Coordinates of C-alpha atoms and ligand atoms in Angstrom, one line a residue:
M27 CA -10.7 -14.6 1.2
H28 CA -8.7 -13.9 -2.2
I29 CA -5.9 -11.7 -2.0
L30 CA -4.3 -10.3 -5.2
V31 CA -1.1 -8.0 -4.5
L32 CA -1.4 -4.6 -8.0
G33 CA 2.2 -3.5 -7.2
A34 CA 5.1 -3.7 -4.7
A35 CA 6.8 -0.9 -5.5
A36 CA 7.2 2.1 -3.5
G37 CA 6.6 5.5 -4.9
G38 CA 8.3 5.8 -8.8
G39 CA 8.1 2.4 -8.8
F40 CA 10.8 -0.2 -10.3
P41 CA 12.0 0.9 -12.8
Q42 CA 10.9 4.1 -12.1
W43 CA 11.4 6.7 -14.9
N44 CA 14.6 8.4 -13.6
A45 CA 16.6 6.3 -12.2
A46 CA 19.4 5.1 -14.1
S47 CA 20.9 2.7 -11.4
E48 CA 22.1 -0.9 -12.5
A49 CA 18.9 -2.6 -11.2
C50 CA 16.7 -0.5 -12.7
M51 CA 18.7 -1.0 -15.8
R52 CA 18.5 -4.9 -15.5
A53 CA 14.6 -4.4 -15.0
R54 CA 14.6 -2.5 -18.3
R55 CA 16.8 -4.9 -19.8
G56 CA 14.0 -7.4 -19.0
D57 CA 16.4 -9.6 -16.7
P58 CA 14.1 -11.9 -14.6
A59 CA 16.1 -12.0 -11.6
A60 CA 14.7 -7.9 -12.0
R61 CA 11.1 -8.1 -12.0
P62 CA 9.5 -4.2 -13.3
A63 CA 6.6 -3.7 -10.3
T64 CA 4.4 -1.1 -10.3
Q65 CA 3.3 1.3 -6.9
A66 CA 2.0 -0.6 -4.1
S67 CA -1.5 -2.0 -4.0
I68 CA -3.3 -4.8 -2.9
A69 CA -6.7 -5.8 -4.1
V70 CA -9.0 -8.7 -1.6
S71 CA -12.1 -10.2 -2.0
A72 CA -14.3 -12.1 0.2
D73 CA -15.9 -14.1 -3.0
G74 CA -14.1 -12.8 -6.1
E75 CA -16.4 -10.9 -7.6
R76 CA -16.4 -7.5 -5.7
W77 CA -12.7 -6.4 -5.0
V78 CA -11.6 -3.8 -2.7
V79 CA -8.1 -2.3 -3.9
V80 CA -6.2 -0.9 -0.9
N81 CA -4.8 2.3 -2.3
A82 CA -5.3 3.8 -5.2
S83 CA -1.8 4.3 -7.0
P84 CA -0.9 5.8 -9.9
D85 CA -0.5 2.7 -11.9
L86 CA -4.1 1.2 -11.7
R87 CA -5.1 1.7 -14.3
Q88 CA -2.0 -0.9 -15.7
Q89 CA -3.0 -3.3 -12.2
I90 CA -6.4 -3.2 -13.5
E91 CA -5.6 -4.4 -17.2
A92 CA -3.0 -7.5 -15.7
S93 CA -6.1 -8.5 -13.8
P94 CA -8.5 -10.3 -14.6
P95 CA -10.7 -10.3 -11.8
L96 CA -10.9 -6.3 -12.1
W97 CA -12.0 -6.6 -15.6
P98 CA -15.6 -5.3 -16.0
R99 CA -18.1 -8.5 -16.5
V100 CA -21.2 -6.1 -17.8
P101 CA -21.6 -4.2 -20.5
P102 CA -22.0 -1.6 -21.4
R103 CA -20.4 0.0 -18.1
H104 CA -19.0 -2.0 -14.7
S105 CA -16.4 -2.1 -12.7
P106 CA -15.8 -5.3 -9.7
I107 CA -13.9 -2.5 -7.7
S108 CA -16.5 -2.6 -5.2
A109 CA -14.6 0.1 -2.5
V110 CA -10.7 1.9 -2.2
V111 CA -9.7 1.9 1.0
L112 CA -6.8 4.5 1.4
T113 CA -4.2 3.9 4.0
N114 CA -2.6 7.4 4.1
G115 CA -2.8 10.9 1.5
D116 CA 0.4 9.7 -0.3
V117 CA 0.7 10.8 -4.4
D118 CA 1.3 6.6 -4.5
A119 CA -1.3 6.1 -2.9
V120 CA -4.4 8.7 -3.9
A121 CA -3.7 9.5 -7.8
G122 CA -5.2 6.4 -8.4
L123 CA -8.3 7.8 -7.6
L124 CA -8.5 9.7 -10.9
H125 CA -8.5 6.7 -13.3
L126 CA -11.2 5.2 -11.4
R127 CA -13.8 9.2 -12.5
E128 CA -15.7 7.4 -15.2
G129 CA -19.3 7.6 -13.2
T130 CA -19.0 3.5 -12.2
P131 CA -19.9 3.9 -8.4
F132 CA -17.7 2.4 -6.2
A133 CA -16.8 3.9 -2.4
V134 CA -14.2 5.4 -0.3
Y135 CA -12.4 4.8 2.3
A136 CA -9.8 7.0 4.7
S137 CA -9.2 8.1 7.6
P138 CA -10.4 11.9 8.4
R139 CA -6.9 13.6 7.9
T140 CA -6.2 11.7 3.8
L141 CA -10.5 12.5 3.5
A142 CA -9.7 16.7 4.1
V143 CA -6.3 16.3 1.9
L144 CA -8.4 15.0 -0.7
D145 CA -11.4 16.9 -0.2
R146 CA -9.4 20.5 -0.9
N147 CA -7.4 18.8 -3.7
P148 CA -10.3 20.1 -6.7
M149 CA -9.1 17.7 -9.1
F150 CA -11.1 15.0 -7.6
E151 CA -13.7 16.2 -7.5
V152 CA -13.5 14.0 -11.3
V153 CA -14.4 11.2 -9.1
D154 CA -18.2 12.1 -8.3
R155 CA -19.0 12.5 -4.8
R156 CA -22.3 11.8 -5.8
I157 CA -21.4 8.7 -7.6
V158 CA -18.6 7.8 -5.5
P159 CA -19.2 8.5 -1.9
R160 CA -15.6 9.1 0.8
R161 CA -16.6 7.6 3.9
P162 CA -14.3 8.1 6.7
L163 CA -12.6 5.6 8.2
P164 CA -13.5 5.2 12.3
F165 CA -10.0 3.9 13.8
D166 CA -9.7 0.5 15.9
E167 CA -13.4 -0.5 15.4
P168 CA -14.5 -3.5 13.8
F169 CA -16.9 -2.6 10.4
E170 CA -18.2 -3.8 7.7
L171 CA -16.8 -2.5 4.4
A172 CA -19.9 -1.9 1.9
D173 CA -20.1 -0.5 -1.7
A174 CA -21.5 2.5 -3.3
A175 CA -25.0 2.0 -2.7
G176 CA -24.3 0.1 1.3
R177 CA -24.6 -3.1 0.0
L178 CA -21.7 -5.1 2.6
L179 CA -19.2 -6.9 1.0
G180 CA -18.5 -9.8 3.4
L181 CA -15.2 -8.1 4.4
E182 CA -14.7 -6.9 8.0
A183 CA -12.2 -4.5 8.1
L184 CA -10.3 -2.6 10.9
A185 CA -8.6 0.6 10.6
F186 CA -5.5 1.7 13.4
P187 CA -3.4 4.8 13.6
V188 CA 0.0 3.4 13.0
P189 CA 3.3 5.9 13.5
G190 CA 4.3 7.3 10.2
K191 CA 3.8 11.2 8.2
P192 CA 1.8 13.2 6.5
P193 CA 1.8 13.4 2.4
L194 CA 4.6 14.3 0.9
W195 CA 2.9 17.2 -0.9
V196 CA 1.8 18.7 2.1
E197 CA 4.3 18.3 4.9
G198 CA 5.2 22.2 3.9
E199 CA 2.1 23.0 6.1
Y200 CA 3.1 21.0 9.3
G201 CA 6.4 22.5 10.3
E202 CA 8.1 21.5 13.6
R203 CA 4.8 18.7 13.8
L204 CA 6.2 16.2 11.6
V205 CA 6.8 13.9 13.5
T206 CA 7.4 10.4 12.2
D207 CA 6.0 8.6 15.1
A208 CA 3.0 10.5 14.8
E209 CA 0.0 7.7 15.5
E210 CA -3.1 10.9 14.5
G211 CA -3.8 9.1 11.3
D212 CA -2.3 10.5 8.6
V213 CA -1.3 6.7 8.5
V214 CA -3.3 3.7 9.3
G215 CA -2.8 -0.4 8.9
L216 CA -6.3 -1.8 7.6
E217 CA -6.8 -5.1 9.0
L218 CA -9.6 -7.5 7.2
R219 CA -11.1 -10.7 8.1
A220 CA -13.6 -13.0 6.1
G221 CA -14.3 -16.6 6.5
G222 CA -12.2 -16.6 9.4
R223 CA -9.0 -15.5 7.5
R224 CA -7.7 -11.7 8.5
V225 CA -5.2 -10.0 6.3
V226 CA -3.2 -6.9 7.4
Y227 CA -1.4 -4.4 5.3
V228 CA 1.1 -1.5 6.8
G229 CA 2.5 -0.8 3.6
N230 CA 3.7 2.3 5.4
L231 CA 5.3 2.4 8.9
A232 CA 7.5 4.7 10.8
R233 CA 7.7 2.2 13.7
I234 CA 7.3 -1.4 14.7
G235 CA 5.8 -0.8 18.3
A236 CA 4.4 -3.1 20.5
R237 CA 0.6 -1.5 19.0
V238 CA 1.3 -2.1 15.5
K239 CA 3.1 -5.7 16.7
E240 CA -0.3 -6.7 18.4
R241 CA -2.4 -6.2 15.5
L242 CA -0.5 -7.9 13.0
A243 CA 0.3 -11.0 15.3
G244 CA -1.7 -14.3 14.6
A245 CA -2.9 -13.2 11.1
D246 CA -2.9 -15.4 8.2
V247 CA -0.6 -12.9 6.2
V248 CA 1.0 -9.6 6.5
F249 CA 1.6 -7.3 4.3
V250 CA 4.4 -4.8 5.6
D251 CA 6.8 -1.6 5.1
A252 CA 9.9 -2.5 2.5
T253 CA 10.7 0.7 1.5
L254 CA 14.5 0.6 2.6
W255 CA 16.9 -1.4 2.9
R256 CA 19.1 0.3 5.0
D257 CA 18.1 4.1 6.9
D258 CA 20.5 6.3 4.7
E259 CA 20.2 3.9 1.5
M260 CA 19.1 6.7 -0.6
I261 CA 22.0 9.2 0.6
R262 CA 24.3 6.0 -0.1
Q263 CA 23.4 5.6 -3.5
G264 CA 23.8 9.4 -3.9
V265 CA 19.6 9.8 -4.7
G266 CA 18.5 12.1 -2.4
T267 CA 19.5 13.8 1.4
K268 CA 16.3 12.3 3.1
T269 CA 16.9 9.2 5.1
G270 CA 13.8 6.6 6.0
R271 CA 12.8 7.6 9.0
R272 CA 13.5 11.1 7.5
M273 CA 10.8 9.3 5.0
G274 CA 8.1 7.8 7.0
H275 CA 9.1 4.1 6.3
V276 CA 10.9 1.7 9.1
S277 CA 13.9 -0.5 6.8
V278 CA 14.0 -4.0 6.6
S279 CA 17.1 -4.6 8.1
G280 CA 19.4 -2.7 11.0
P281 CA 18.2 -1.6 14.8
G282 CA 14.4 -1.6 14.8
G283 CA 14.1 -2.5 11.6
V284 CA 11.1 -5.5 9.8
L285 CA 14.0 -8.2 10.4
E286 CA 14.7 -7.9 13.9
E287 CA 11.3 -6.3 15.5
L288 CA 9.6 -9.0 13.4
A289 CA 11.3 -12.3 13.0
D290 CA 9.4 -14.2 15.6
L291 CA 6.0 -12.8 14.2
P292 CA 3.5 -15.3 14.8
A293 CA 2.2 -15.5 11.3
G294 CA 1.1 -17.5 8.6
R295 CA 2.4 -15.0 6.2
R296 CA 4.6 -12.1 6.0
I297 CA 5.1 -10.1 2.9
L298 CA 7.2 -7.3 2.2
I299 CA 5.4 -4.5 -0.3
H300 CA 6.1 -1.0 -0.9
I301 CA 9.3 -1.9 -2.0
N302 CA 11.3 1.2 -3.3
N303 CA 13.7 0.8 -6.5
T304 CA 16.5 1.3 -4.1
N305 CA 16.0 -1.7 -1.9
P306 CA 18.3 -4.9 -3.7
I307 CA 15.8 -6.7 -2.1
L308 CA 14.0 -6.4 -5.2
L309 CA 17.3 -8.1 -7.3
A310 CA 15.8 -12.0 -7.0
D311 CA 19.8 -12.6 -7.0
S312 CA 20.8 -10.7 -4.3
P313 CA 22.3 -11.5 -1.1
E314 CA 19.8 -9.4 0.8
R315 CA 16.6 -11.6 -0.9
R316 CA 18.6 -14.5 0.3
I317 CA 18.3 -12.7 4.2
V318 CA 14.8 -11.6 4.2
E319 CA 14.2 -15.5 2.5
A320 CA 16.1 -17.3 5.2
A321 CA 14.3 -15.1 7.5
G322 CA 10.8 -16.3 6.6
F323 CA 9.7 -13.6 4.6
E324 CA 8.1 -13.1 1.5
V325 CA 9.1 -10.8 -1.0
A326 CA 6.0 -9.2 -3.2
F327 CA 5.6 -9.1 -6.6
D328 CA 3.2 -7.6 -8.9
G329 CA 0.9 -10.4 -9.7
M330 CA 0.9 -12.3 -6.4
E331 CA -2.1 -14.2 -5.5
I332 CA -2.8 -15.2 -2.3
A333 CA -5.4 -17.7 -0.8
P334 CA -5.6 -17.7 2.9
Ligands
MLT411 C1 6.8 7.7 0.5 O1 5.8 6.5 0.5 O2 6.9 8.4 1.3 C2 5.8 8.3 -0.4 O3 5.4 8.0 -1.1 C3 6.7 8.8 -1.1 C4 6.4 9.9 -2.3 O4 5.1 10.2 -2.1 O5 7.4 10.6 -3.1
MN412 MN1 4.7 5.6 -0.5

């Protein structure tokens, strides 16, 4: 199994276009301890030839150009991207589909809820359904990922609903039902297996309960939501009014956070991803980075390659 981190940052990326924070300014100045990061996505392949992209970030075009395994190989048109799996319908997870609109086949997999929000947004029709089939992800049931023509990719997948919230851009319709603990398929975790290896991606996660831990346990690699260092981070930095919890994200530190809940997780590598530009773990010289590394977690970065 081959794994490539295409993007490590949360929505907005690092630096974010309108962020004048010290961290973002350091990233712009080329400070090596403040490495820029694009929006969260990983690519996984069983054979190194045909790839599955987990979440199509708005930075996908740039991510492809930065990743030689994803370059086209066969003139005049070709792509090693055989399938895209969407774990949620947020802009930072789906907007990149619009980059893949030039008539090259691949398959899109997403939960019925995420497919429904794509279906009603006509802009996504530029990704022609006759060429790019949209397939619902079954929940809690292993299945084989396939390309647009139905050829198997050698990757067994299992999607499981996790606590999360509907996409920001349809929140208004949910009203009181906007509960971040719901497990209704607005957000899924994704497990992929090949060659006896197992990777689990939960880049969006509102709460780490027993079910999530069960899914992560024993994996060779886990990618976990690290949007915020602390729940009130956006408020404290004066850049927002929402807590992490309100945004459907567990925090890295604090009660119920990633460090506390997954400290003893039996897993090969525990990698933090979907990191917001306000999260100090993005800075290689921060005390928070030292804390997560001392606890045995790794911080994802663009271009990180993993061969479990
Ligand atoms: C999130 O992960 O909370 C979203 O990416 C927010 C957004 O769409 O800006
Ligand atoms: Mn996001």
